[in-house]
Coordinates of C-alpha atoms and ligand atoms in Angstrom, one line a residue:
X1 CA 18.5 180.5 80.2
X2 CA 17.6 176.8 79.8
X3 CA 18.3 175.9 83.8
X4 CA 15.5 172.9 84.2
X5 CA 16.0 170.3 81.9
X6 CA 14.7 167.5 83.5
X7 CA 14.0 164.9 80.4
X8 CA 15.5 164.4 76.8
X9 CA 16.4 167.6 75.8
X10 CA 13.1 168.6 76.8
X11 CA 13.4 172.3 77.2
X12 CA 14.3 171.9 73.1
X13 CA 11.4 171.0 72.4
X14 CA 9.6 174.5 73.5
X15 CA 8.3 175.7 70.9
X16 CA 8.8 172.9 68.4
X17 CA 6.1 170.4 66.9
X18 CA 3.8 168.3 69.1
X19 CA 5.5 165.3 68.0
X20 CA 8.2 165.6 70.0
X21 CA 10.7 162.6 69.8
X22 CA 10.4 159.3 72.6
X23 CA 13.7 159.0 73.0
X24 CA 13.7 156.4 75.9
X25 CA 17.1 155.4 77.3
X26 CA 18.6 158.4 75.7
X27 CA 21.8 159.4 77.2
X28 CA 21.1 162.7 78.0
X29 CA 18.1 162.1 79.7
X30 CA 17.9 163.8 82.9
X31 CA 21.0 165.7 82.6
X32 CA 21.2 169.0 84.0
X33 CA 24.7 170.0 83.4
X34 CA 24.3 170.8 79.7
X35 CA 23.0 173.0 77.5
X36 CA 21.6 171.5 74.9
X37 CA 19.7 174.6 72.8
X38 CA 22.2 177.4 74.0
X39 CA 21.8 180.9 72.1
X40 CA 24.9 180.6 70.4
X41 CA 25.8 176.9 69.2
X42 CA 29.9 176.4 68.7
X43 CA 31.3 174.7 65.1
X44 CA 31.1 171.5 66.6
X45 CA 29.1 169.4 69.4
X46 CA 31.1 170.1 73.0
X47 CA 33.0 167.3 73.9
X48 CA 30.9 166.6 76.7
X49 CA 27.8 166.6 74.9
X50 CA 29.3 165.1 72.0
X51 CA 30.8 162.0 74.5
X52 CA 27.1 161.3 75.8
X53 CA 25.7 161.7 72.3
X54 CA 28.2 159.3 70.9
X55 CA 27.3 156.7 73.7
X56 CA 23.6 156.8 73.5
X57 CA 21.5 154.3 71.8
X58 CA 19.2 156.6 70.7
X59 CA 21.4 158.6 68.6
X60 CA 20.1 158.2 65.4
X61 CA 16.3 158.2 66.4
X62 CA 17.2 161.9 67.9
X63 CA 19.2 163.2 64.9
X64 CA 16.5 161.9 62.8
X65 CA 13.8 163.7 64.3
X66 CA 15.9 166.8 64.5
X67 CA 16.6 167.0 60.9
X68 CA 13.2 166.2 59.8
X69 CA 12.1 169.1 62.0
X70 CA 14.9 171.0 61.9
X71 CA 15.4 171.5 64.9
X72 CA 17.4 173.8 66.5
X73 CA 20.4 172.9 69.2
X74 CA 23.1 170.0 69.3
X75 CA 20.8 167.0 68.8
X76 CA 22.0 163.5 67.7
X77 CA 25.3 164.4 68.2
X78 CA 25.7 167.0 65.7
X79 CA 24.8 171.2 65.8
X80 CA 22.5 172.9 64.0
X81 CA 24.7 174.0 61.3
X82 CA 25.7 170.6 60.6
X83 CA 22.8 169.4 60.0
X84 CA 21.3 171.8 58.1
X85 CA 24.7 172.1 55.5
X86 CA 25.0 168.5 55.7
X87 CA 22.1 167.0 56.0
X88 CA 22.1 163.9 58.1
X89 CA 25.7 164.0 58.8
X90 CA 26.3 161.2 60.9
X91 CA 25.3 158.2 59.1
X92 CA 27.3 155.2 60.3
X93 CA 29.4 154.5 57.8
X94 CA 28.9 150.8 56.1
X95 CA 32.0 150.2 55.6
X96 CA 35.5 149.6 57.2
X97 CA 38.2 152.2 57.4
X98 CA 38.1 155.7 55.0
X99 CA 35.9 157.0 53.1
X100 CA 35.7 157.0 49.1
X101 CA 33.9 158.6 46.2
X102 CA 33.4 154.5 45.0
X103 CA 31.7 154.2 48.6
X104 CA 30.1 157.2 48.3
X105 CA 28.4 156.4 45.3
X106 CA 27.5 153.1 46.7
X107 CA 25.2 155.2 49.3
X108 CA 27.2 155.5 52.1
X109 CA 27.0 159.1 53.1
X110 CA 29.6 159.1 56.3
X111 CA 31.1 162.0 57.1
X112 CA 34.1 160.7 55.3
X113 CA 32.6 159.5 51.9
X114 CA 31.0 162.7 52.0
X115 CA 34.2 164.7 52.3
X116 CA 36.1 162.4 49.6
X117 CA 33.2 163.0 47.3
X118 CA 33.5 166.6 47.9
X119 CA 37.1 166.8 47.0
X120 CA 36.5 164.6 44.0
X121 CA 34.2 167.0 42.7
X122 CA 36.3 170.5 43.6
X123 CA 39.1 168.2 41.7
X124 CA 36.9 167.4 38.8
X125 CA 35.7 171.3 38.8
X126 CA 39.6 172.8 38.9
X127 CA 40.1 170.5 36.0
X128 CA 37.8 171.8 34.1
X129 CA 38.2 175.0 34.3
X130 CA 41.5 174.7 32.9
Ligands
ZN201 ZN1 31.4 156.0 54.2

């Protein structure tokens, strides 16, 4: 389907707003062995998607863009469904080790505060209803 993608997920951007990202020295740049809007996205980022992603210094430029835009396709490192049930999921966290509701309410909003602030509440929300 998508068999000529010759610049940062370019083919991606068919369709999508004129102001495409300009994500230079992404990692994906060039690569041809991936596809990076397939019809059918999986739970999570391919680990060989997911390994460049995680290397490149434009990460967070690209998942930026693709959240504002919604995008579709694994961009930044995370798939569609991700980002739109999580918003930008892949905050760096700002702090060492696990996440924590405390952190959480402090304004971090990696994946792990996120998750310990969910369970918090689904903990607060059983509680309640007895
Ligand atoms: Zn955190």
């Amino acid at each position: 389907m998508y068999s000529q993608i010759t610049a940062v997920n370019q083919v991606a951007l068919e369709g999508s707003p004129s102001n495409a990202p300009s994500l230079s020295g992404a990692a994906c740049a060039g690569d041809t062995q991936f596809d990076w809007i397939p019809a059918a996205e999986t739970d999570t980022v391919p680990a060989g998607m997911a390994a460049l992603c995680n290397a490149c210094p434009a990460r967070s430029e690209c998942l930026a863009w693709a959240v504002s835009w919604d995008a579709e396709g694994y961009w930044g490192g995370t798939t569609t469904a991700q980002r739109r049930g999580r918003g930008r999921d892949d905050q760096e966290p700002t702090h060492e080790g696990p996440g924590s509701p405390s952190l959480y309410r402090r304004g971090c909003r990696c994946r792990g505060c996120k998750d310990a602030q969910a369970d918090r509440i689904r903990q607060q929300r059983a509680r309640n209803r007895g």
